[in-house]
Tab-separated table of C-alpha atoms in Angstrom:
chain	number	residue	atom	x	y	z
H	180	UNK	CA	-0.039	0.008	0.144
H	181	UNK	CA	1.550	3.238	-0.978
H	182	UNK	CA	2.443	5.968	1.714
H	183	UNK	CA	2.953	9.525	0.799
H	184	UNK	CA	3.867	12.168	3.568
H	185	UNK	CA	1.257	14.600	2.339
H	186	UNK	CA	0.726	17.958	0.792
H	187	UNK	CA	3.257	20.749	1.434
H	188	UNK	CA	1.090	23.387	3.071
H	189	UNK	CA	3.583	25.829	3.822
H	190	UNK	CA	6.692	26.520	2.123
H	191	UNK	CA	9.799	28.157	3.241
H	192	UNK	CA	10.622	31.201	1.575
H	193	UNK	CA	14.403	31.038	0.847
H	194	UNK	CA	14.754	34.729	-0.390
H	195	UNK	CA	15.390	35.342	3.412
H	196	UNK	CA	18.542	33.341	3.606
H	197	UNK	CA	21.988	34.937	3.095
H	198	UNK	CA	24.143	33.060	0.860
H	199	UNK	CA	26.868	32.486	3.303
H	200	UNK	CA	29.303	29.575	3.975
H	201	UNK	CA	27.300	27.532	6.586
H	202	UNK	CA	28.985	26.967	9.999
H	203	UNK	CA	30.931	23.855	10.684
H	204	UNK	CA	28.676	20.992	11.765
H	205	UNK	CA	31.469	19.895	14.421
H	206	UNK	CA	30.897	23.319	16.131
H	207	UNK	CA	27.290	23.379	16.892
H	208	UNK	CA	26.640	19.854	18.233
H	209	UNK	CA	25.688	18.749	14.634
H	210	UNK	CA	22.408	18.017	13.164
H	211	UNK	CA	20.850	16.769	10.032
H	212	UNK	CA	17.693	14.675	9.158
H	213	UNK	CA	16.430	13.461	5.628
H	214	UNK	CA	13.136	14.101	3.885
H	215	UNK	CA	12.469	10.609	2.878
H	216	UNK	CA	8.884	11.179	1.625
H	217	UNK	CA	7.958	9.473	-1.684
H	218	UNK	CA	7.355	11.990	-4.673
H	219	UNK	CA	4.559	10.815	-7.114
H	220	UNK	CA	5.925	10.227	-10.347
H	221	UNK	CA	4.434	13.065	-11.988
H	222	UNK	CA	6.143	15.467	-9.380
H	223	UNK	CA	9.715	13.778	-10.056
H	224	UNK	CA	8.910	14.350	-14.004
H	225	UNK	CA	8.227	18.161	-13.442
H	226	UNK	CA	10.969	18.746	-10.823
H	227	UNK	CA	12.963	21.895	-11.396
H	228	UNK	CA	15.918	21.922	-8.842
H	229	UNK	CA	16.259	24.978	-6.811
H	230	UNK	CA	20.170	25.230	-5.858
H	231	UNK	CA	20.912	26.034	-2.232
H	232	UNK	CA	23.372	28.746	-3.685
H	233	UNK	CA	20.485	30.417	-5.689
H	234	UNK	CA	17.656	31.848	-3.605
H	235	UNK	CA	14.175	30.933	-4.867
H	236	UNK	CA	12.200	34.017	-5.861
H	237	UNK	CA	9.840	35.617	-3.510
H	238	UNK	CA	6.987	34.801	-5.939
H	239	UNK	CA	7.831	31.057	-5.919
H	240	UNK	CA	8.181	28.361	-3.348
H	241	UNK	CA	9.998	25.178	-2.835
H	242	UNK	CA	8.021	21.986	-2.271
H	243	UNK	CA	8.820	18.788	-0.381
H	244	UNK	CA	9.680	17.245	-3.579
H	245	UNK	CA	12.233	19.943	-4.689
H	246	UNK	CA	9.880	21.867	-7.273
H	247	UNK	CA	9.925	25.629	-7.636
H	248	UNK	CA	6.375	26.802	-8.249
H	249	UNK	CA	4.423	29.830	-8.160
H	250	UNK	CA	1.025	28.026	-7.559
H	251	UNK	CA	-0.678	28.079	-4.278
H	252	UNK	CA	0.012	25.894	-1.499
H	253	UNK	CA	-3.348	24.568	-1.726
H	254	UNK	CA	-3.296	23.759	-5.558
H	255	UNK	CA	-0.034	21.926	-5.221
H	256	UNK	CA	-1.172	19.861	-2.458
H	257	UNK	CA	-4.431	19.144	-4.597
H	258	UNK	CA	-2.754	18.443	-7.538
H	259	UNK	CA	0.176	16.134	-6.269
H	260	UNK	CA	-1.760	14.151	-3.652
H	261	UNK	CA	-4.545	13.405	-6.286
H	262	UNK	CA	-2.199	11.686	-8.265
H	263	UNK	CA	-0.490	9.948	-5.259
H	264	UNK	CA	-3.723	8.794	-3.790
H	265	UNK	CA	-6.149	8.042	-6.489
H	266	UNK	CA	-6.406	8.619	-10.222
H	267	UNK	CA	-9.970	9.609	-9.468
H	268	UNK	CA	-10.941	13.201	-9.838
H	269	UNK	CA	-13.298	14.777	-6.810
H	270	UNK	CA	-16.760	14.847	-7.680
H	271	UNK	CA	-18.557	18.207	-8.407
H	272	UNK	CA	-19.203	19.373	-4.902
H	273	UNK	CA	-22.499	21.568	-3.847
H	274	UNK	CA	-22.235	25.071	-4.508
H	275	UNK	CA	-23.219	27.538	-2.241
H	276	UNK	CA	-24.512	31.165	-3.512
H	277	UNK	CA	-23.692	32.972	-0.387
H	278	UNK	CA	-21.120	32.535	2.410
H	279	UNK	CA	-23.600	32.252	5.280
H	280	UNK	CA	-25.237	29.069	3.424
H	281	UNK	CA	-21.864	27.363	4.488
H	282	UNK	CA	-23.017	27.659	8.005
H	283	UNK	CA	-24.372	24.489	9.938
H	284	UNK	CA	-27.535	26.627	11.664
H	285	UNK	CA	-28.348	27.508	8.195
H	286	UNK	CA	-31.994	26.419	7.551
H	287	UNK	CA	-31.558	25.710	3.884
H	288	UNK	CA	-31.882	22.005	2.802
H	289	UNK	CA	-28.474	20.257	2.209
H	290	UNK	CA	-26.887	17.112	1.711
H	291	UNK	CA	-23.143	17.004	0.540
H	292	UNK	CA	-22.119	15.054	-2.375
H	293	UNK	CA	-20.506	11.689	-1.245
H	294	UNK	CA	-16.637	11.779	-1.767
H	295	UNK	CA	-14.846	8.667	-0.634
H	296	UNK	CA	-11.770	7.050	-2.314
H	297	UNK	CA	-10.054	3.598	-1.409
H	298	UNK	CA	-7.519	3.992	1.384
H	299	UNK	CA	-3.998	4.942	-0.042
H	300	UNK	CA	-2.205	5.710	3.302
H	301	UNK	CA	-0.555	3.033	5.885
H	302	UNK	CA	-3.764	3.005	7.863
H	303	UNK	CA	-7.242	4.534	7.510
H	304	UNK	CA	-10.382	4.576	9.474
H	305	UNK	CA	-13.081	2.270	8.102
H	306	UNK	CA	-16.606	3.499	6.739
H	307	UNK	CA	-18.949	4.723	9.519
H	308	UNK	CA	-21.015	2.023	8.681
H	309	UNK	CA	-18.786	-0.509	9.910
H	310	UNK	CA	-20.627	-1.906	13.236
H	311	UNK	CA	-17.431	-2.472	14.692
H	312	UNK	CA	-16.009	0.977	14.301
H	313	UNK	CA	-16.878	3.058	17.479
H	314	UNK	CA	-14.779	6.186	17.284
H	315	UNK	CA	-14.470	8.458	20.348
H	316	UNK	CA	-14.790	11.859	18.824
H	317	UNK	CA	-13.229	15.084	20.598
H	318	UNK	CA	-11.479	12.793	22.698
H	319	UNK	CA	-8.190	10.550	22.863
H	320	UNK	CA	-9.059	7.425	20.974
H	321	UNK	CA	-6.541	4.783	21.851
H	322	UNK	CA	-3.519	5.402	19.720
H	323	UNK	CA	-5.687	8.137	17.749
H	324	UNK	CA	-6.102	11.611	19.179
H	325	UNK	CA	-9.534	12.827	17.721
H	326	UNK	CA	-9.495	16.203	19.781
H	327	UNK	CA	-8.807	19.493	17.883
H	328	UNK	CA	-5.508	20.704	17.840
H	329	UNK	CA	-4.719	23.339	20.632
H	330	UNK	CA	-3.923	26.954	19.419
H	331	UNK	CA	-3.002	30.270	21.125
H	332	UNK	CA	-6.784	30.697	21.785
H	333	UNK	CA	-7.334	27.120	23.318
H	334	UNK	CA	-8.583	23.817	22.143
H	335	UNK	CA	-11.964	23.964	20.691
H	336	UNK	CA	-14.577	21.101	19.856
H	337	UNK	CA	-16.519	20.042	16.868
H	338	UNK	CA	-20.336	18.865	16.743
H	339	UNK	CA	-21.174	15.304	16.446
H	340	UNK	CA	-24.560	14.319	15.043
H	341	UNK	CA	-25.625	10.933	14.483
H	342	UNK	CA	-22.389	9.512	15.155
H	343	UNK	CA	-20.608	11.809	12.470
H	344	UNK	CA	-18.211	14.691	12.918
H	345	UNK	CA	-19.161	17.861	11.771
H	346	UNK	CA	-16.386	20.391	10.109
H	347	UNK	CA	-16.437	23.411	12.446
H	348	UNK	CA	-15.540	25.648	9.527
H	349	UNK	CA	-18.663	24.887	8.081
H	350	UNK	CA	-20.279	22.954	4.876
H	351	UNK	CA	-17.786	22.187	2.367
H	352	UNK	CA	-20.212	20.705	-0.424
H	353	UNK	CA	-18.621	17.187	0.272
H	354	UNK	CA	-19.646	14.396	2.593
H	355	UNK	CA	-17.502	11.700	3.522
H	356	UNK	CA	-13.836	10.944	4.032
H	357	UNK	CA	-12.491	11.838	0.815
H	358	UNK	CA	-8.713	11.476	0.564
H	359	UNK	CA	-8.160	11.595	4.440
H	360	UNK	CA	-7.241	8.979	6.810
H	361	UNK	CA	-9.395	9.866	9.725
H	362	UNK	CA	-12.957	10.955	10.493
H	363	UNK	CA	-12.915	14.294	12.103
H	364	UNK	CA	-9.383	16.256	12.565
H	365	UNK	CA	-6.293	14.994	10.566
H	366	UNK	CA	-3.053	16.353	11.984
H	367	UNK	CA	-0.539	17.337	9.497
H	368	UNK	CA	2.656	18.172	11.187
H	369	UNK	CA	5.724	20.182	9.879
H	370	UNK	CA	9.053	20.235	11.855
H	371	UNK	CA	11.968	22.682	11.150
H	372	UNK	CA	15.484	21.717	12.417
H	373	UNK	CA	17.215	24.901	13.837
H	374	UNK	CA	20.362	25.945	15.560
H	375	UNK	CA	22.154	29.089	16.750
H	376	UNK	CA	25.840	30.048	16.482
H	377	UNK	CA	27.397	33.485	17.201
H	378	UNK	CA	24.209	35.554	17.199
H	379	UNK	CA	22.899	33.996	14.155
H	380	UNK	CA	20.035	31.552	13.559
H	381	UNK	CA	20.551	28.679	10.733
H	382	UNK	CA	17.917	26.486	9.407
H	383	UNK	CA	18.739	22.901	8.232
H	384	UNK	CA	17.873	22.576	4.509
H	385	UNK	CA	17.919	19.529	2.320
H	386	UNK	CA	19.947	20.150	-0.630
H	387	UNK	CA	17.487	21.167	-3.672
H	388	UNK	CA	14.459	20.520	-1.588
H	389	UNK	CA	12.440	21.670	1.366
H	390	UNK	CA	13.871	22.003	5.041
H	391	UNK	CA	10.617	20.491	6.588
H	392	UNK	CA	9.867	17.117	7.761
H	393	UNK	CA	6.192	16.701	7.379
H	394	UNK	CA	3.489	14.332	7.384
H	395	UNK	CA	0.209	13.209	8.872
H	396	UNK	CA	0.442	11.869	12.593
H	397	UNK	CA	-2.174	10.345	14.901
H	398	UNK	CA	-0.885	11.418	18.193
H	399	UNK	CA	-0.127	15.036	17.544
H	400	UNK	CA	1.223	15.630	21.136
H	401	UNK	CA	3.775	12.602	20.989
H	402	UNK	CA	4.694	11.853	17.345
H	403	UNK	CA	7.055	13.243	14.718
H	404	UNK	CA	6.116	12.907	11.183
H	405	UNK	CA	6.921	9.307	9.944
H	406	UNK	CA	9.900	10.025	7.902
H	407	UNK	CA	11.507	11.863	10.548
H	408	UNK	CA	10.560	9.424	13.420
H	409	UNK	CA	12.180	6.428	11.462
H	410	UNK	CA	15.161	8.180	10.741
H	411	UNK	CA	15.789	9.124	14.191
H	412	UNK	CA	15.326	5.624	15.505
H	413	UNK	CA	17.336	4.296	12.620
H	414	UNK	CA	20.587	6.623	13.324
H	415	UNK	CA	20.461	6.329	16.961
H	416	UNK	CA	20.055	2.435	16.475
H	417	UNK	CA	23.253	2.647	14.281
H	418	UNK	CA	25.012	4.709	17.120
H	419	UNK	CA	24.550	1.933	19.340
H	420	UNK	CA	22.074	3.839	21.487
H	421	UNK	CA	19.950	1.542	23.873
H	422	UNK	CA	16.323	1.236	22.962
H	423	UNK	CA	15.195	2.785	26.105
H	424	UNK	CA	17.550	5.879	25.697
H	425	UNK	CA	16.423	6.258	22.167
H	426	UNK	CA	12.643	6.454	23.025
H	427	UNK	CA	13.709	9.121	25.674
H	428	UNK	CA	15.761	11.300	23.289
H	429	UNK	CA	13.170	11.058	20.785
H	430	UNK	CA	10.342	12.012	23.256
H	431	UNK	CA	12.487	14.800	24.755
H	432	UNK	CA	13.193	16.415	21.258
H	433	UNK	CA	9.391	16.559	20.766
H	434	UNK	CA	8.443	17.807	24.102
H	435	UNK	CA	11.270	20.441	23.817
H	436	UNK	CA	9.989	21.740	20.351
H	437	UNK	CA	8.603	25.073	19.958
H	438	UNK	CA	5.115	25.322	18.290
H	439	UNK	CA	4.520	28.456	16.062
H	440	UNK	CA	1.549	27.743	14.014
H	441	UNK	CA	-1.393	25.527	14.643
H	442	UNK	CA	-5.207	25.032	13.832
H	443	UNK	CA	-7.512	24.304	11.003
H	444	UNK	CA	-7.021	25.750	7.548
H	445	UNK	CA	-8.807	25.915	4.221
H	446	UNK	CA	-7.741	23.032	2.160
H	447	UNK	CA	-9.267	21.207	-1.273
H	448	UNK	CA	-9.365	17.868	0.713
H	449	UNK	CA	-11.668	19.272	3.519
H	450	UNK	CA	-15.209	17.479	3.624
H	451	UNK	CA	-18.126	18.082	5.924
H	452	UNK	CA	-16.939	15.190	8.228
H	453	UNK	CA	-12.921	15.275	7.777
H	454	UNK	CA	-10.659	18.083	7.706
H	455	UNK	CA	-7.057	18.966	8.110
H	456	UNK	CA	-5.218	20.987	11.156
H	457	UNK	CA	-1.713	21.690	10.700
H	458	UNK	CA	1.075	21.944	13.406
H	459	UNK	CA	4.107	23.695	12.453
H	460	UNK	CA	7.123	23.705	15.185
H	461	UNK	CA	10.808	24.093	15.613
H	462	UNK	CA	13.335	21.696	16.916
H	463	UNK	CA	16.589	23.273	18.305
H	464	UNK	CA	19.601	21.315	17.828
H	465	UNK	CA	21.635	23.140	20.688
H	466	UNK	CA	19.224	21.462	23.126
H	467	UNK	CA	19.041	18.072	21.405
H	468	UNK	CA	22.535	17.439	20.377
H	469	UNK	CA	22.661	13.549	20.916
H	470	UNK	CA	19.883	13.345	18.323
H	471	UNK	CA	21.236	15.891	15.888
H	472	UNK	CA	24.437	14.295	15.952
H	473	UNK	CA	23.222	10.993	14.695
H	474	UNK	CA	21.682	12.517	11.891
H	475	UNK	CA	24.750	14.272	10.483
H	476	UNK	CA	27.024	11.322	11.223
H	477	UNK	CA	24.901	9.052	8.926
H	478	UNK	CA	23.461	11.413	6.361
H	479	UNK	CA	25.860	14.590	6.049
H	480	UNK	CA	25.998	14.451	2.463
H	481	UNK	CA	22.204	15.456	1.800
H	482	UNK	CA	21.950	18.714	3.982
H	483	UNK	CA	23.151	22.341	4.346
H	484	UNK	CA	22.898	25.153	7.158
H	485	UNK	CA	21.425	28.310	5.743
H	486	UNK	CA	21.696	31.515	7.780
H	487	UNK	CA	18.550	33.281	7.910
H	488	UNK	CA	18.978	36.952	7.244
H	489	UNK	CA	18.122	39.395	10.036
H	490	UNK	CA	16.983	36.660	12.326
H	491	UNK	CA	19.156	36.445	15.486
H	492	UNK	CA	17.007	34.629	18.021
H	493	UNK	CA	14.289	32.106	17.979
H	494	UNK	CA	11.834	34.767	18.915
H	495	UNK	CA	12.878	36.610	15.629
H	496	UNK	CA	12.410	33.325	13.693
H	497	UNK	CA	8.895	32.549	15.140
H	498	UNK	CA	7.690	36.130	14.370
H	499	UNK	CA	8.860	35.719	10.880
H	500	UNK	CA	7.521	32.169	10.325
H	501	UNK	CA	4.098	33.384	11.445
H	502	UNK	CA	4.212	36.425	9.216
H	503	UNK	CA	5.515	34.758	6.146
H	504	UNK	CA	4.007	31.240	6.502
H	505	UNK	CA	0.322	32.283	7.580
H	506	UNK	CA	-2.161	31.879	4.525
H	507	UNK	CA	-3.901	35.286	3.950
H	508	UNK	CA	-7.159	33.194	3.057
H	509	UNK	CA	-7.201	31.654	6.915
H	510	UNK	CA	-10.283	33.321	7.689
H	511	UNK	CA	-12.158	33.585	10.987
H	512	UNK	CA	-13.935	30.037	10.803
H	513	UNK	CA	-10.478	28.542	10.665
H	514	UNK	CA	-8.795	27.907	14.055
H	515	UNK	CA	-5.236	28.734	12.531
H	516	UNK	CA	-6.557	32.202	12.098
H	517	UNK	CA	-6.001	32.891	15.859
H	518	UNK	CA	-2.916	35.284	16.294
H	519	UNK	CA	-3.154	35.774	19.957
H	520	UNK	CA	0.218	35.945	21.526
């Protein structure tokens, strides 16, 4: 069964990097990590490399497969994942003549167009008609967290009616699971590895590609994206770190991370009963040297440290990321809109 790491929802704007010689990895507790997601064939064929020495235009972005593109993040996600997940195009959704008709308290008769595709992930929820499937919505359901992601404004809930979760952002025109793995919220995590040296912040970038590790997770508070989690475990194992210590180091790296953006966002996959919620955070290598050292020792060929112009502290970096990676179309009905400090 094919597994793909998911849509590239936010892309690092490399125009903010100074093109200077990166610091020696041996001087900063060395860190690296490999983006091992599988690009769909179409994405690979259309790839245009973005050299680390040649900044990408501010009108373009670099996605997780190494392409430069000026298309919106949602369009890239929809196009690439549609080919990775299914050859079928989505059906035509129910259209709304006015925005207020999307509200669940609207009295207008409404039945969303059914949209379900065969599971193309490692695991998926079964159909709601399965008599053995009894999910616990708005709660931790075994290894799957079905609560909404916490934001600066708190953790909201969503309505459940007749056993079905309802998208808190309103009607979408689609009913069903669509391309998603889970009924209700689907958590998409993006991790950025950083370090500070001599009053300068650096970001770890995979050569000719994205600097993020990203993917869907079920337990947002304890899991890294699968590609990052697997590499952490593999490289620490190769360094002869005992299993108990490996788990502790990975958990400490996750717990010490600094979240800078979270919540639900508009996305072409969203349905009335399944939607995406993002969590973006930083892992600081100066706080997790043993984990980062394991990466660079085993995969030092694929990554480069880039200094970020006019960014000298973690606070500067967080402010910058919030400003430049937050979608302008995240309106009030989406929880990622919250900017409360």
